[in-house]
């Protein structure tokens, strides 16, 4: 399995930020892992053109479950693919919180993404209150069962475990807590999609930075990272890519 360093730019970046992509490609022309950036929708086509023929893949941050129609402000998976995307992040906790996205909706989006030829990165994670209450594995298990299409494969699906309380906060779970959740995810995924689950990349996300990437990547069943803030600067994201050798 090839590991994956994925960057989520969220609602950050304009055309000037594409200079960071140039710097990243210059410093890491042939990384050992797969390398992905998911910019705002406005930059997908430009970044994809910039990355053409390079080791960098480009992805979206969301898609609509339908292929087209009267859905003002939305974009479909096929549109992302047409713009040059090969991945899409789905069910990020910010979308679950800001837009009320349910597991069923995330699953419908994942099905649409896969049908359009995209790789779906399905995000799961507990809130701090859920962790404090001892509900982490129950919450994540339910999210996985509800959000992941049964027909997903090692090629079409990536899972990102992102504790909500670790996103953008500088706080991270202990390595033992990450290991516990990732081992649980592998077993739960085996039950959901069968043997294909062994090849599905399980990313950790939540305040990954150059200073903690190496120890997090050494945790069993951590097959890469979904990186927010530290993906905006080529130097930081490049260091994380290099740590995933
Ligand atoms: C994210 O947005 O998915 C994320 C993990 O953010 P950060 O790395 O900034 O915590």
Short mmCIF file of C-alpha atoms and ligand atoms in Angstrom, two decimals:
data_model
loop_
_atom_site.label_atom_id
_atom_site.label_comp_id
_atom_site.label_asym_id
_atom_site.label_seq_id
_atom_site.Cartn_x
_atom_site.Cartn_y
_atom_site.Cartn_z
CA UNK A 1 0.00 0.00 0.00
CA UNK A 2 1.36 3.44 -0.91
CA UNK A 3 0.91 5.89 1.96
CA UNK A 4 -0.85 9.22 1.44
CA UNK A 5 -0.04 12.76 2.55
CA UNK A 6 -3.19 14.79 1.93
CA UNK A 7 -3.51 18.54 2.46
CA UNK A 8 -6.81 20.30 3.09
CA UNK A 9 -6.58 24.01 2.38
CA UNK A 10 -10.16 24.57 3.62
CA UNK A 11 -11.41 28.11 2.74
CA UNK A 12 -7.89 29.45 2.32
CA UNK A 13 -5.89 30.43 -0.70
CA UNK A 14 -6.21 32.43 -3.88
CA UNK A 15 -4.22 32.28 -7.10
CA UNK A 16 -1.17 33.77 -5.35
CA UNK A 17 -1.09 30.70 -3.08
CA UNK A 18 -0.30 28.51 -6.09
CA UNK A 19 3.31 29.63 -5.63
CA UNK A 20 3.37 27.21 -2.68
CA UNK A 21 2.51 24.38 -5.06
CA UNK A 22 5.43 25.33 -7.28
CA UNK A 23 7.74 25.27 -4.27
CA UNK A 24 6.37 21.91 -3.10
CA UNK A 25 6.87 20.30 -6.51
CA UNK A 26 10.38 21.72 -6.80
CA UNK A 27 11.37 20.33 -3.39
CA UNK A 28 9.55 16.97 -3.68
CA UNK A 29 9.40 15.94 -7.35
CA UNK A 30 9.32 12.21 -6.55
CA UNK A 31 8.03 11.54 -3.03
CA UNK A 32 7.89 8.02 -1.61
CA UNK A 33 4.22 8.50 -0.72
CA UNK A 34 1.20 9.70 -2.68
CA UNK A 35 0.87 13.48 -2.33
CA UNK A 36 -2.45 15.31 -2.55
CA UNK A 37 -3.66 18.87 -2.09
CA UNK A 38 -7.34 19.78 -1.82
CA UNK A 39 -7.69 23.53 -2.44
CA UNK A 40 -10.93 25.52 -2.47
CA UNK A 41 -13.10 24.67 -5.49
CA UNK A 42 -12.06 27.94 -7.16
CA UNK A 43 -8.48 26.68 -7.47
CA UNK A 44 -9.01 23.02 -8.41
CA UNK A 45 -8.69 23.46 -12.18
CA UNK A 46 -5.70 25.78 -11.95
CA UNK A 47 -3.87 23.61 -9.44
CA UNK A 48 -4.63 20.49 -11.49
CA UNK A 49 -3.17 22.18 -14.59
CA UNK A 50 -0.12 23.21 -12.59
CA UNK A 51 0.31 19.67 -11.22
CA UNK A 52 -0.22 17.89 -14.56
CA UNK A 53 2.51 15.31 -15.13
CA UNK A 54 3.82 15.71 -11.56
CA UNK A 55 3.57 13.55 -8.44
CA UNK A 56 0.89 15.84 -6.99
CA UNK A 57 -2.77 14.84 -7.12
CA UNK A 58 -5.52 17.41 -6.63
CA UNK A 59 -8.82 16.94 -4.86
CA UNK A 60 -12.01 18.70 -3.88
CA UNK A 61 -13.27 19.31 -0.34
CA UNK A 62 -16.89 18.29 -0.91
CA UNK A 63 -19.31 17.28 -3.66
CA UNK A 64 -23.06 16.99 -4.14
CA UNK A 65 -24.56 13.48 -4.26
CA UNK A 66 -26.32 14.22 -7.57
CA UNK A 67 -24.55 14.53 -10.91
CA UNK A 68 -26.24 17.80 -11.98
CA UNK A 69 -29.37 19.87 -11.51
CA UNK A 70 -30.96 22.73 -9.58
CA UNK A 71 -28.57 22.88 -6.60
CA UNK A 72 -27.29 26.45 -6.46
CA UNK A 73 -23.81 26.77 -5.08
CA UNK A 74 -23.02 23.06 -5.20
CA UNK A 75 -20.65 21.14 -7.43
CA UNK A 76 -20.87 17.52 -8.50
CA UNK A 77 -18.22 14.83 -8.36
CA UNK A 78 -18.18 14.70 -12.16
CA UNK A 79 -17.46 18.45 -12.25
CA UNK A 80 -14.51 17.97 -9.89
CA UNK A 81 -13.21 15.15 -12.08
CA UNK A 82 -13.66 17.33 -15.16
CA UNK A 83 -11.62 20.07 -13.45
CA UNK A 84 -8.77 17.61 -12.92
CA UNK A 85 -9.46 16.32 -9.41
CA UNK A 86 -8.86 12.68 -8.57
CA UNK A 87 -9.88 12.73 -4.88
CA UNK A 88 -12.57 14.39 -2.78
CA UNK A 89 -12.73 14.90 1.00
CA UNK A 90 -16.19 13.99 2.34
CA UNK A 91 -17.83 14.33 5.73
CA UNK A 92 -15.15 16.58 7.21
CA UNK A 93 -16.23 17.52 10.74
CA UNK A 94 -16.46 21.18 9.69
CA UNK A 95 -19.03 20.22 7.04
CA UNK A 96 -20.83 17.92 9.46
CA UNK A 97 -21.01 20.83 11.93
CA UNK A 98 -21.50 23.83 9.59
CA UNK A 99 -23.87 22.16 7.12
CA UNK A 100 -25.53 19.47 9.23
CA UNK A 101 -24.14 16.66 7.08
CA UNK A 102 -25.35 13.26 8.24
CA UNK A 103 -23.71 9.87 7.78
CA UNK A 104 -26.34 9.00 5.16
CA UNK A 105 -25.54 12.13 3.16
CA UNK A 106 -21.81 11.49 3.40
CA UNK A 107 -22.38 7.96 2.15
CA UNK A 108 -24.46 9.22 -0.80
CA UNK A 109 -21.69 11.67 -1.64
CA UNK A 110 -19.09 8.90 -1.42
CA UNK A 111 -21.14 6.76 -3.80
CA UNK A 112 -21.39 9.68 -6.23
CA UNK A 113 -17.67 10.39 -5.97
CA UNK A 114 -16.72 6.78 -6.66
CA UNK A 115 -19.18 6.60 -9.57
CA UNK A 116 -17.46 9.67 -11.05
CA UNK A 117 -14.06 8.00 -10.79
CA UNK A 118 -12.85 9.93 -7.75
CA UNK A 119 -11.24 8.48 -4.63
CA UNK A 120 -13.43 9.31 -1.61
CA UNK A 121 -11.69 10.39 1.59
CA UNK A 122 -14.35 9.81 4.25
CA UNK A 123 -13.69 11.66 7.52
CA UNK A 124 -14.70 10.36 10.95
CA UNK A 125 -13.99 11.60 14.44
CA UNK A 126 -15.32 12.13 17.94
CA UNK A 127 -15.89 15.39 19.76
CA UNK A 128 -14.10 16.07 23.03
CA UNK A 129 -17.32 15.45 24.95
CA UNK A 130 -17.77 12.08 23.27
CA UNK A 131 -14.20 11.08 24.13
CA UNK A 132 -14.57 12.23 27.74
CA UNK A 133 -17.76 10.16 27.99
CA UNK A 134 -15.90 7.06 26.78
CA UNK A 135 -17.92 6.92 23.57
CA UNK A 136 -15.10 7.32 21.02
CA UNK A 137 -15.19 3.85 19.47
CA UNK A 138 -18.99 3.69 19.47
CA UNK A 139 -19.21 7.06 17.71
CA UNK A 140 -16.56 6.21 15.14
CA UNK A 141 -18.00 2.76 14.50
CA UNK A 142 -21.43 4.25 13.83
CA UNK A 143 -19.96 6.92 11.55
CA UNK A 144 -18.05 4.31 9.59
CA UNK A 145 -21.06 2.02 9.19
CA UNK A 146 -23.24 4.95 8.12
CA UNK A 147 -20.81 6.82 5.88
CA UNK A 148 -18.89 4.15 3.97
CA UNK A 149 -20.51 2.52 0.91
CA UNK A 150 -20.40 -1.29 1.11
CA UNK A 151 -19.05 -1.39 -2.44
CA UNK A 152 -15.99 0.75 -1.64
CA UNK A 153 -12.60 -0.79 -2.37
CA UNK A 154 -8.97 -0.26 -1.41
CA UNK A 155 -8.65 1.82 -4.58
CA UNK A 156 -11.75 3.97 -4.23
CA UNK A 157 -11.80 4.64 -0.47
CA UNK A 158 -9.55 6.37 2.06
CA UNK A 159 -10.62 6.88 5.68
CA UNK A 160 -9.42 9.84 7.73
CA UNK A 161 -9.67 9.62 11.52
CA UNK A 162 -9.84 13.19 12.74
CA UNK A 163 -10.74 13.81 16.38
CA UNK A 164 -12.78 17.03 16.23
CA UNK A 165 -10.98 18.42 19.28
CA UNK A 166 -7.58 17.99 17.60
CA UNK A 167 -8.42 19.89 14.40
CA UNK A 168 -6.74 23.27 14.26
CA UNK A 169 -6.11 23.27 18.02
CA UNK A 170 -2.49 22.14 18.25
CA UNK A 171 -3.67 19.27 20.48
CA UNK A 172 -3.24 15.65 19.44
CA UNK A 173 -4.33 12.35 20.97
CA UNK A 174 -1.67 10.16 22.53
CA UNK A 175 -0.02 7.69 20.18
CA UNK A 176 -1.80 4.93 22.10
CA UNK A 177 -5.17 6.60 21.48
CA UNK A 178 -4.41 6.92 17.76
CA UNK A 179 -3.31 3.26 17.65
CA UNK A 180 -6.49 2.13 19.41
CA UNK A 181 -8.77 3.93 16.96
CA UNK A 182 -6.86 2.88 13.84
CA UNK A 183 -6.82 -0.79 14.89
CA UNK A 184 -10.55 -0.53 15.59
CA UNK A 185 -11.17 1.09 12.18
CA UNK A 186 -9.34 -1.70 10.34
CA UNK A 187 -11.44 -4.38 12.04
CA UNK A 188 -14.70 -2.48 11.59
CA UNK A 189 -13.91 -1.85 7.93
CA UNK A 190 -13.17 -5.56 7.39
CA UNK A 191 -16.66 -6.27 8.68
CA UNK A 192 -18.16 -3.66 6.36
CA UNK A 193 -16.35 -4.18 3.03
CA UNK A 194 -14.49 -7.46 3.52
CA UNK A 195 -10.87 -8.23 2.64
CA UNK A 196 -10.54 -5.02 0.59
CA UNK A 197 -10.31 -3.25 3.94
CA UNK A 198 -6.73 -4.46 4.38
CA UNK A 199 -5.62 -2.16 1.57
CA UNK A 200 -7.66 0.92 2.51
CA UNK A 201 -5.46 3.77 3.69
CA UNK A 202 -6.33 4.98 7.17
CA UNK A 203 -5.15 8.57 7.64
CA UNK A 204 -4.75 10.37 10.92
CA UNK A 205 -5.74 14.06 10.91
CA UNK A 206 -5.67 16.73 13.59
CA UNK A 207 -2.77 19.14 14.21
CA UNK A 208 -0.22 17.09 12.25
CA UNK A 209 2.92 19.15 11.76
CA UNK A 210 6.56 18.54 10.90
CA UNK A 211 7.46 18.16 14.58
CA UNK A 212 5.01 15.31 15.31
CA UNK A 213 4.62 13.62 11.90
CA UNK A 214 7.38 11.03 12.31
CA UNK A 215 6.05 9.63 15.61
CA UNK A 216 2.46 9.59 14.35
CA UNK A 217 3.46 7.80 11.13
CA UNK A 218 5.18 5.10 13.20
CA UNK A 219 1.85 4.11 14.78
CA UNK A 220 0.54 0.80 13.38
CA UNK A 221 -2.29 1.19 10.84
CA UNK A 222 -1.54 4.88 10.28
CA UNK A 223 -1.15 5.00 6.50
CA UNK A 224 -0.73 8.73 6.11
CA UNK A 225 -2.20 12.03 7.22
CA UNK A 226 -4.89 14.55 6.41
CA UNK A 227 -3.29 17.90 7.14
CA UNK A 228 -5.04 21.25 7.47
CA UNK A 229 -3.04 24.28 8.60
CA UNK A 230 0.38 22.79 7.91
CA UNK A 231 -0.55 22.04 4.29
CA UNK A 232 -0.72 25.73 3.39
CA UNK A 233 3.06 26.20 3.41
CA UNK A 234 5.22 24.13 1.08
CA UNK A 235 8.01 23.85 3.65
CA UNK A 236 5.73 22.41 6.33
CA UNK A 237 3.75 20.11 4.06
CA UNK A 238 6.94 19.01 2.33
CA UNK A 239 8.45 18.03 5.68
CA UNK A 240 5.37 15.93 6.44
CA UNK A 241 5.59 14.31 2.99
CA UNK A 242 9.26 13.52 3.65
CA UNK A 243 8.39 11.98 7.03
CA UNK A 244 6.08 9.50 5.26
CA UNK A 245 8.88 7.67 3.47
C1 LIG B 1 -8.19 19.16 8.84
O1 LIG B 1 -8.70 20.21 8.50
O2 LIG B 1 -8.59 18.12 8.32
C2 LIG B 1 -7.13 19.19 9.84
C3 LIG B 1 -6.68 18.06 10.29
O3 LIG B 1 -6.68 20.44 10.25
P1 LIG B 1 -5.35 20.75 11.11
O4 LIG B 1 -4.24 19.92 10.52
O5 LIG B 1 -5.14 22.22 10.94
O6 LIG B 1 -5.64 20.35 12.51
#
